[in-house]
Amino acid sequence: MMPASTEILLIEDSLAEARLLQEFLQAAKSKQFRLTHVKRLQAGLEQLRSRSFDIILLDLTLPDSQGLASLAPLNKIAPSLPIVVLTNTNDEELAIEAVRQGAQDYLVKRQVNTEVLVRSLLYAIERKQAAESLRSANEALQVQFQERSVELAKAQEANQVTSEFVSMLSHDFRNPLTTILLSTGLLEYNGHRLTNETKLTHFQLIRSAIANMNNLLEEVILIGKADVGKLQCNPTEFSLEPFCRQLVSEFQLTISDRHQLIFSSFGEFPKQSWDESLLRHILTNLLSNAIKYSPAGGLIKFEVTAQATAVTFKIQDSGIGIPQEYQKQLFQPFTRAENTDTIPGTGLGLAIVKRCIEAYKGQISVNSEIGLGTTFTVVLPLPETLT
Ligand code: ATP
Ligand code: MG
């Protein structure tokens, strides 16, 4: 196959010069050249708009444009096209300036012959191509660099979150461990001086410290599972209303006389499949918060409403409320609001609630006012009705 000829756009007002160049090109043996000749810059720009060329040969003195002023409009229309400027013997400096401003080469008119012309054209095309690929490689590199920077920032952020998580976790483990250490020490070295009653108290302290640690561990494992997408909804056939009633009576055993926990349900509850473990995590955390953050006691309302396609759970307390500015962080593990004072907690409960609700593809919202109370509303889409 014949290699395609090199398409040249010659912008040159002198017909004689144009003819001379045409003759030089026709004499070229190494390659085929096709010359399109126009006399004015405007005509050259029109040619560039209508078809494609490999190179521009540009005279720097044109009737409608003088000197370097021709370069900008040409570059604008055909930024990747190489330009070789043609110049007279007396304005070589201008030609050098043109090269500085982006032209690939210059030819002094009286010194041109076939060999010089062909070499200049081919080199110009090659140089421009090299410059273009360098530019696009550079651009690609910059994009890559930006992407890498973003990745790096994300990784650093993740590391930061992980290390915060670990430091808080170790802190929360240390408390029960200290209890165990103190109590066992006391029992071991001073056992003979302790009454049976005191001994029992210490054994109970140890037991509850171990239970605390176990809970904490399970919660962290749950969050870990959720974060790697392994917390899934595994529904089994299950009656929702009795389950809620049972949960409430378990809570009623533990609350003080100051608290009143009232359960009500609305709507029809057909037999459905639910994930009991997820439900338990969601409801026990919300109910225990409602009780815990109502230190002065008061009414806690737990309402369940069955609708056609979803069930809504509403847990309302008249406790201390959640500060507005903390509400953004409510579901972040290990965070707690400032108004919790001496009320104990690790800040994991709601993080777990949120993840369980996500596993259910449900939604949670909160409405709270300092000193007045808090209402959490959870909407879980109904699993398929069992037949
Ligand atoms: P735990 O891990 O033992 O549940 P926690 O109760 O502190 O600890 P979350 O249940 O995640 O943690 O709650 C996070 C924070 O949100 C609480 O520390 C508290 O500041 C605030 N909060 C949650 N529920 C209520 C509520 N019903 N009333 C007021 N504040 C609440
Ligand atoms: Mg809690």
Short mmCIF file of C-alpha atoms and ligand atoms in Angstrom, two decimals:
data_model
loop_
_atom_site.label_atom_id
_atom_site.label_comp_id
_atom_site.label_asym_id
_atom_site.label_seq_id
_atom_site.Cartn_x
_atom_site.Cartn_y
_atom_site.Cartn_z
CA MET A 1 0.00 0.00 0.00
CA MET A 2 1.24 3.45 -0.91
CA PRO A 3 1.77 5.62 2.11
CA ALA A 4 -0.70 8.51 2.12
CA SER A 5 0.74 11.76 0.83
CA THR A 6 1.55 14.54 3.28
CA GLU A 7 -1.06 17.29 3.07
CA ILE A 8 0.44 20.76 3.21
CA LEU A 9 -1.45 24.00 3.61
CA LEU A 10 0.64 26.82 2.14
CA ILE A 11 -0.37 30.34 3.16
CA GLU A 12 1.68 32.63 0.93
CA ASP A 13 0.61 35.72 -0.99
CA SER A 14 3.35 35.48 -3.63
CA LEU A 15 2.32 33.23 -6.48
CA ALA A 16 5.93 32.91 -7.66
CA GLU A 17 7.08 31.63 -4.25
CA ALA A 18 4.20 29.18 -4.18
CA ARG A 19 5.13 27.82 -7.58
CA LEU A 20 8.74 27.43 -6.58
CA LEU A 21 7.80 25.48 -3.45
CA GLN A 22 5.45 23.29 -5.50
CA GLU A 23 8.30 22.44 -7.85
CA PHE A 24 10.63 21.56 -4.98
CA LEU A 25 8.01 19.26 -3.54
CA GLN A 26 7.33 17.54 -6.84
CA ALA A 27 11.02 16.77 -7.08
CA ALA A 28 10.95 14.98 -3.75
CA LYS A 29 11.52 11.25 -4.11
CA SER A 30 11.24 10.02 -0.56
CA LYS A 31 7.65 11.00 -0.05
CA GLN A 32 4.52 12.33 -1.75
CA PHE A 33 3.38 15.83 -0.91
CA ARG A 34 0.13 17.55 -1.79
CA LEU A 35 0.09 21.29 -1.64
CA THR A 36 -3.00 23.42 -1.11
CA HIS A 37 -2.16 27.04 -1.70
CA VAL A 38 -4.05 30.06 -0.35
CA LYS A 39 -2.99 33.70 -0.41
CA ARG A 40 -4.52 35.02 2.77
CA LEU A 41 -4.70 34.02 6.40
CA GLN A 42 -8.51 34.07 6.34
CA ALA A 43 -8.54 31.66 3.40
CA GLY A 44 -6.07 29.45 5.29
CA LEU A 45 -8.33 29.41 8.37
CA GLU A 46 -11.28 28.42 6.19
CA GLN A 47 -9.31 25.53 4.70
CA LEU A 48 -8.42 24.33 8.21
CA ARG A 49 -12.05 24.41 9.21
CA SER A 50 -13.17 22.38 6.23
CA ARG A 51 -10.55 19.62 5.98
CA SER A 52 -7.52 18.12 7.58
CA PHE A 53 -3.83 18.79 6.89
CA ASP A 54 -0.54 17.43 8.15
CA ILE A 55 1.35 20.70 8.28
CA ILE A 56 1.11 24.45 7.63
CA LEU A 57 3.70 26.40 5.68
CA LEU A 58 3.21 30.02 6.67
CA ASP A 59 4.57 33.20 5.13
CA LEU A 60 4.97 35.83 7.84
CA THR A 61 4.01 38.78 5.63
CA LEU A 62 0.45 38.39 4.39
CA PRO A 63 -1.99 41.01 3.09
CA ASP A 64 -4.43 40.36 5.95
CA SER A 65 -2.00 39.49 8.75
CA GLN A 66 1.47 40.60 9.67
CA GLY A 67 4.25 38.67 11.42
CA LEU A 68 3.60 36.60 14.50
CA ALA A 69 -0.05 37.69 14.68
CA SER A 70 -0.90 34.85 12.26
CA LEU A 71 0.22 32.15 14.69
CA ALA A 72 -2.48 32.52 17.33
CA PRO A 73 -5.55 32.12 15.08
CA LEU A 74 -3.98 29.13 13.32
CA ASN A 75 -3.07 27.49 16.63
CA LYS A 76 -6.56 28.07 17.87
CA ILE A 77 -8.22 26.25 14.99
CA ALA A 78 -5.59 23.51 14.62
CA PRO A 79 -3.67 23.27 17.88
CA SER A 80 -2.01 19.97 17.04
CA LEU A 81 -0.85 20.97 13.53
CA PRO A 82 2.86 21.77 13.08
CA ILE A 83 3.72 25.14 11.51
CA VAL A 84 6.87 25.95 9.50
CA VAL A 85 7.27 29.67 8.88
CA LEU A 86 8.71 31.12 5.67
CA THR A 87 10.78 34.21 5.95
CA ASN A 88 12.93 36.57 3.91
CA THR A 89 16.66 36.88 4.55
CA ASN A 90 16.17 40.17 6.38
CA ASP A 91 13.68 39.01 8.99
CA GLU A 92 15.29 35.88 10.35
CA GLU A 93 14.95 37.22 13.91
CA LEU A 94 11.20 37.32 13.50
CA ALA A 95 11.28 33.69 12.33
CA ILE A 96 13.28 32.68 15.40
CA GLU A 97 10.71 34.42 17.58
CA ALA A 98 7.98 32.47 15.75
CA VAL A 99 9.74 29.23 16.67
CA ARG A 100 9.93 30.41 20.28
CA GLN A 101 6.19 30.94 20.18
CA GLY A 102 5.43 27.43 19.03
CA ALA A 103 6.24 27.14 15.30
CA GLN A 104 8.23 23.96 14.67
CA ASP A 105 10.79 25.40 12.26
CA TYR A 106 11.55 28.26 9.86
CA LEU A 107 12.84 28.37 6.30
CA VAL A 108 14.65 31.30 4.73
CA LYS A 109 13.08 31.64 1.29
CA ARG A 110 16.20 32.09 -0.80
CA GLN A 111 17.94 29.16 0.86
CA VAL A 112 15.23 26.59 0.24
CA ASN A 113 15.74 23.58 -2.00
CA THR A 114 13.99 20.21 -2.20
CA GLU A 115 16.18 18.54 0.36
CA VAL A 116 15.97 21.37 2.91
CA LEU A 117 12.25 21.75 2.43
CA VAL A 118 11.40 18.05 2.75
CA ARG A 119 13.61 17.57 5.75
CA SER A 120 12.15 20.60 7.49
CA LEU A 121 8.57 19.47 6.82
CA LEU A 122 9.11 15.90 7.99
CA TYR A 123 11.04 16.93 11.09
CA ALA A 124 8.41 19.49 11.96
CA ILE A 125 5.68 16.87 11.76
CA GLU A 126 7.66 14.45 13.88
CA ARG A 127 8.58 17.05 16.48
CA LYS A 128 5.01 18.18 16.80
CA GLN A 129 3.81 14.59 17.19
CA ALA A 130 6.42 13.95 19.88
CA ALA A 131 5.39 17.13 21.67
CA GLU A 132 1.73 16.15 21.44
CA SER A 133 2.27 12.67 22.86
CA LEU A 134 4.42 14.15 25.58
CA ARG A 135 1.63 16.55 26.39
CA SER A 136 -1.03 13.85 26.51
CA ALA A 137 1.25 11.56 28.51
CA ASN A 138 1.78 14.43 30.88
CA GLU A 139 -1.94 15.01 31.14
CA ALA A 140 -2.57 11.32 31.77
CA LEU A 141 0.12 11.39 34.41
CA GLN A 142 -1.46 14.37 36.07
CA VAL A 143 -4.85 12.68 36.12
CA GLN A 144 -3.21 9.57 37.58
CA PHE A 145 -1.42 11.68 40.12
CA GLN A 146 -4.65 13.36 41.16
CA GLU A 147 -6.42 10.01 41.42
CA ARG A 148 -3.58 8.63 43.52
CA SER A 149 -3.69 11.67 45.79
CA VAL A 150 -7.40 11.17 46.35
CA GLU A 151 -6.83 7.47 47.09
CA LEU A 152 -4.01 8.31 49.45
CA ALA A 153 -6.15 10.84 51.30
CA LYS A 154 -8.93 8.29 51.60
CA ALA A 155 -6.54 5.65 52.91
CA GLN A 156 -5.18 8.10 55.46
CA GLU A 157 -8.68 8.98 56.56
CA ALA A 158 -9.56 5.29 56.91
CA ASN A 159 -6.39 4.74 58.93
CA GLN A 160 -7.29 7.63 61.16
CA VAL A 161 -10.79 6.25 61.74
CA THR A 162 -9.38 2.79 62.44
CA SER A 163 -6.82 4.07 64.90
CA GLU A 164 -9.44 6.17 66.70
CA PHE A 165 -11.65 3.11 66.82
CA VAL A 166 -8.85 0.99 68.26
CA SER A 167 -7.86 3.54 70.88
CA MET A 168 -11.43 3.97 72.07
CA LEU A 169 -11.98 0.26 72.09
CA SER A 170 -8.90 -0.31 74.23
CA HIS A 171 -10.07 2.43 76.55
CA ASP A 172 -13.45 0.80 76.97
CA PHE A 173 -11.86 -2.58 77.58
CA ARG A 174 -9.56 -1.18 80.21
CA ASN A 175 -12.34 -0.25 82.65
CA PRO A 176 -13.77 -3.72 83.16
CA LEU A 177 -10.24 -5.16 83.11
CA THR A 178 -9.24 -2.84 85.95
CA THR A 179 -12.28 -3.96 87.91
CA ILE A 180 -11.36 -7.59 87.41
CA LEU A 181 -7.75 -6.96 88.38
CA LEU A 182 -8.66 -5.07 91.56
CA SER A 183 -11.31 -7.52 92.69
CA THR A 184 -9.28 -10.65 92.01
CA GLY A 185 -6.28 -9.06 93.77
CA LEU A 186 -8.41 -8.27 96.77
CA LEU A 187 -9.90 -11.79 96.87
CA GLU A 188 -6.50 -13.41 96.46
CA TYR A 189 -4.49 -11.45 99.06
CA ASN A 190 -7.12 -10.27 101.52
CA GLY A 191 -9.65 -13.05 101.13
CA HIS A 192 -9.27 -14.25 104.68
CA ARG A 193 -10.20 -10.82 106.03
CA LEU A 194 -13.32 -10.34 103.90
CA THR A 195 -16.83 -11.26 104.91
CA ASN A 196 -18.65 -13.68 102.69
CA GLU A 197 -20.93 -10.87 101.62
CA THR A 198 -18.05 -8.68 100.47
CA LYS A 199 -16.51 -11.62 98.66
CA LEU A 200 -19.76 -12.19 96.84
CA THR A 201 -19.92 -8.53 95.82
CA HIS A 202 -16.46 -8.79 94.28
CA PHE A 203 -17.33 -12.00 92.45
CA GLN A 204 -20.39 -10.25 91.05
CA LEU A 205 -18.31 -7.25 90.01
CA ILE A 206 -15.95 -9.58 88.16
CA ARG A 207 -18.82 -11.38 86.52
CA SER A 208 -20.47 -8.17 85.30
CA ALA A 209 -17.11 -6.79 84.09
CA ILE A 210 -16.66 -9.93 82.03
CA ALA A 211 -20.21 -9.61 80.71
CA ASN A 212 -19.49 -5.98 79.74
CA MET A 213 -16.38 -6.97 77.87
CA ASN A 214 -18.23 -9.73 76.13
CA ASN A 215 -20.98 -7.31 75.07
CA LEU A 216 -18.47 -4.80 73.82
CA LEU A 217 -16.69 -7.48 71.84
CA GLU A 218 -19.92 -8.66 70.27
CA GLU A 219 -20.93 -5.14 69.34
CA VAL A 220 -17.57 -4.43 67.73
CA ILE A 221 -17.75 -7.69 65.81
CA LEU A 222 -21.24 -6.75 64.64
CA ILE A 223 -20.07 -3.34 63.39
CA GLY A 224 -17.07 -4.97 61.74
CA LYS A 225 -19.34 -7.43 59.97
CA ALA A 226 -21.65 -4.66 58.82
CA ASP A 227 -18.72 -2.63 57.50
CA VAL A 228 -17.50 -5.45 55.29
CA GLY A 229 -21.06 -6.05 54.07
CA LYS A 230 -21.50 -9.32 55.93
CA LEU A 231 -24.41 -8.25 58.09
CA GLN A 232 -27.33 -9.72 56.27
CA CYS A 233 -30.99 -10.00 56.87
CA ASN A 234 -31.95 -13.65 57.51
CA PRO A 235 -35.69 -13.71 58.02
CA THR A 236 -37.56 -16.54 59.65
CA GLU A 237 -41.28 -16.88 60.23
CA PHE A 238 -42.14 -14.79 63.19
CA SER A 239 -44.95 -12.86 64.88
CA LEU A 240 -43.92 -9.31 65.41
CA GLU A 241 -46.42 -8.12 67.99
CA PRO A 242 -45.86 -10.81 70.65
CA PHE A 243 -42.13 -10.41 70.15
CA CYS A 244 -42.38 -6.68 70.95
CA ARG A 245 -44.58 -7.35 73.97
CA GLN A 246 -42.11 -9.92 75.27
CA LEU A 247 -39.24 -7.45 74.81
CA VAL A 248 -41.14 -4.78 76.70
CA SER A 249 -41.87 -7.09 79.63
CA GLU A 250 -38.17 -7.99 79.81
CA PHE A 251 -37.38 -4.29 80.05
CA GLN A 252 -40.08 -3.70 82.63
CA LEU A 253 -38.27 -6.07 84.97
CA THR A 254 -35.18 -3.89 84.92
CA ILE A 255 -36.54 -0.34 85.09
CA SER A 256 -37.03 1.73 88.21
CA ASP A 257 -40.39 2.81 89.66
CA ARG A 258 -39.84 6.28 88.25
CA HIS A 259 -40.07 4.97 84.71
CA GLN A 260 -43.19 3.93 82.92
CA LEU A 261 -42.82 1.90 79.74
CA ILE A 262 -45.96 1.65 77.64
CA PHE A 263 -46.36 -0.47 74.53
CA SER A 264 -49.09 -0.07 71.94
CA SER A 265 -49.61 -1.52 68.49
CA PHE A 266 -51.74 -0.36 65.58
CA GLY A 267 -52.84 -2.10 62.42
CA GLU A 268 -52.96 -5.68 61.28
CA PHE A 269 -49.92 -7.87 61.89
CA PRO A 270 -50.06 -10.85 59.56
CA LYS A 271 -47.55 -13.66 60.01
CA GLN A 272 -44.33 -12.54 58.43
CA SER A 273 -40.70 -13.38 58.23
CA TRP A 274 -38.39 -11.14 60.19
CA ASP A 275 -34.76 -11.30 61.20
CA GLU A 276 -35.11 -11.66 64.93
CA SER A 277 -31.51 -10.89 65.74
CA LEU A 278 -31.46 -7.61 63.77
CA LEU A 279 -34.81 -6.57 65.26
CA ARG A 280 -33.58 -7.30 68.77
CA HIS A 281 -30.44 -5.19 68.26
CA ILE A 282 -32.48 -2.28 66.92
CA LEU A 283 -35.20 -2.27 69.56
CA THR A 284 -33.15 -3.09 72.64
CA ASN A 285 -30.67 -0.34 71.87
CA LEU A 286 -33.38 2.26 71.27
CA LEU A 287 -35.38 1.20 74.33
CA SER A 288 -32.38 1.07 76.62
CA ASN A 289 -31.29 4.52 75.42
CA ALA A 290 -34.78 5.89 76.06
CA ILE A 291 -34.63 4.58 79.63
CA LYS A 292 -30.99 5.44 80.25
CA TYR A 293 -31.27 9.00 78.98
CA SER A 294 -34.34 9.70 81.12
CA PRO A 295 -32.51 9.74 84.47
CA ALA A 296 -35.35 11.58 86.17
CA GLY A 297 -37.77 8.90 85.07
CA GLY A 298 -40.93 9.57 83.11
CA LEU A 299 -42.99 8.03 80.36
CA ILE A 300 -41.46 5.96 77.58
CA LYS A 301 -43.81 5.14 74.74
CA PHE A 302 -43.13 2.29 72.34
CA GLU A 303 -45.51 2.17 69.39
CA VAL A 304 -45.56 -0.26 66.49
CA THR A 305 -47.73 0.43 63.48
CA ALA A 306 -48.30 -2.03 60.66
CA GLN A 307 -49.00 -0.53 57.25
CA ALA A 308 -49.47 -2.13 53.86
CA THR A 309 -45.80 -2.24 52.89
CA ALA A 310 -43.89 -1.28 56.03
CA VAL A 311 -43.85 -1.37 59.80
CA THR A 312 -43.10 1.76 61.78
CA PHE A 313 -41.53 1.58 65.24
CA LYS A 314 -41.64 4.69 67.37
CA ILE A 315 -39.78 5.03 70.66
CA GLN A 316 -40.45 8.21 72.54
CA ASP A 317 -38.95 9.37 75.82
CA SER A 318 -39.18 12.54 77.89
CA GLY A 319 -35.52 12.52 78.84
CA ILE A 320 -32.50 14.80 78.45
CA GLY A 321 -32.75 15.19 74.66
CA ILE A 322 -29.98 15.21 72.06
CA PRO A 323 -28.12 18.46 71.29
CA GLN A 324 -28.73 19.61 67.71
CA GLU A 325 -25.04 19.81 66.85
CA TYR A 326 -24.44 16.22 67.97
CA GLN A 327 -27.28 14.83 65.86
CA LYS A 328 -25.05 14.77 62.76
CA GLN A 329 -22.73 12.31 64.50
CA LEU A 330 -25.41 10.28 66.20
CA PHE A 331 -24.63 7.05 64.37
CA GLN A 332 -20.84 7.27 64.46
CA PRO A 333 -19.33 4.57 66.67
CA PHE A 334 -17.78 5.70 69.98
CA THR A 335 -19.28 9.17 69.90
CA ARG A 336 -21.52 10.55 72.64
CA ALA A 337 -23.30 13.84 73.19
CA GLU A 338 -21.95 16.33 75.70
CA ASN A 339 -25.03 16.30 77.92
CA THR A 340 -24.59 12.65 78.98
CA ASP A 341 -22.71 13.72 82.15
CA THR A 342 -22.32 10.68 84.35
CA ILE A 343 -24.66 8.43 82.36
CA PRO A 344 -22.45 5.52 81.27
CA GLY A 345 -22.14 4.31 77.68
CA THR A 346 -19.68 3.46 74.96
CA GLY A 347 -21.37 5.16 72.01
CA LEU A 348 -21.81 1.94 70.06
CA GLY A 349 -25.55 1.31 70.41
CA LEU A 350 -26.83 3.61 67.69
CA ALA A 351 -23.97 2.70 65.33
CA ILE A 352 -25.25 -0.86 65.58
CA VAL A 353 -28.89 0.22 65.21
CA LYS A 354 -28.03 2.12 62.05
CA ARG A 355 -26.18 -0.81 60.50
CA CYS A 356 -28.96 -3.27 61.33
CA ILE A 357 -31.49 -0.93 59.75
CA GLU A 358 -29.31 -0.66 56.65
CA ALA A 359 -29.18 -4.46 56.44
CA TYR A 360 -32.97 -4.27 56.44
CA LYS A 361 -33.01 -1.48 53.84
CA GLY A 362 -35.06 0.52 56.32
CA GLN A 363 -34.84 4.05 57.62
CA ILE A 364 -34.31 5.79 60.93
CA SER A 365 -35.02 9.36 61.91
CA VAL A 366 -34.80 11.31 65.12
CA ASN A 367 -36.68 14.20 66.59
CA SER A 368 -35.29 15.57 69.79
CA GLU A 369 -35.26 18.62 71.98
CA ILE A 370 -32.97 19.29 74.91
CA GLY A 371 -34.78 18.84 78.20
CA LEU A 372 -37.99 17.74 76.53
CA GLY A 373 -37.23 14.33 75.11
CA THR A 374 -36.42 12.27 72.07
CA THR A 375 -38.37 10.26 69.53
CA PHE A 376 -36.71 7.73 67.27
CA THR A 377 -38.74 6.50 64.32
CA VAL A 378 -37.71 3.39 62.43
CA VAL A 379 -39.42 2.28 59.25
CA LEU A 380 -38.71 -1.24 58.05
CA PRO A 381 -40.11 -2.42 54.73
CA LEU A 382 -42.35 -5.43 55.15
CA PRO A 383 -40.73 -8.70 54.23
CA GLU A 384 -42.82 -10.88 51.95
CA THR A 385 -45.97 -12.14 53.57
CA LEU A 386 -45.78 -15.85 54.29
CA THR A 387 -48.55 -17.98 52.92
P1 ATP B 1 -23.96 2.23 74.33
O1 ATP B 1 -22.90 1.76 73.39
O2 ATP B 1 -23.88 1.60 75.66
O3 ATP B 1 -25.30 2.20 73.72
P2 ATP B 1 -24.39 5.06 74.28
O4 ATP B 1 -25.78 4.91 74.75
O5 ATP B 1 -23.62 6.22 74.77
O6 ATP B 1 -23.54 3.77 74.60
P3 ATP B 1 -25.48 5.18 71.61
O7 ATP B 1 -26.62 4.33 72.00
O8 ATP B 1 -24.81 4.94 70.31
O9 ATP B 1 -24.32 5.14 72.69
O10 ATP B 1 -25.93 6.69 71.62
C1 ATP B 1 -25.02 7.68 71.25
C2 ATP B 1 -25.30 8.95 72.00
O11 ATP B 1 -26.53 9.51 71.54
C3 ATP B 1 -25.47 8.78 73.47
O12 ATP B 1 -24.24 8.78 74.14
C4 ATP B 1 -26.33 10.00 73.82
O13 ATP B 1 -25.50 11.15 73.89
C5 ATP B 1 -27.21 10.15 72.59
N1 ATP B 1 -28.52 9.52 72.74
C6 ATP B 1 -28.93 8.37 72.19
N2 ATP B 1 -30.21 8.12 72.49
C7 ATP B 1 -30.63 9.12 73.27
C8 ATP B 1 -31.88 9.45 73.90
N3 ATP B 1 -32.95 8.67 73.80
N4 ATP B 1 -31.93 10.61 74.61
C9 ATP B 1 -30.85 11.41 74.70
N5 ATP B 1 -29.66 11.15 74.14
C10 ATP B 1 -29.54 10.03 73.42
MG MG B 2 -26.98 3.32 73.84
#
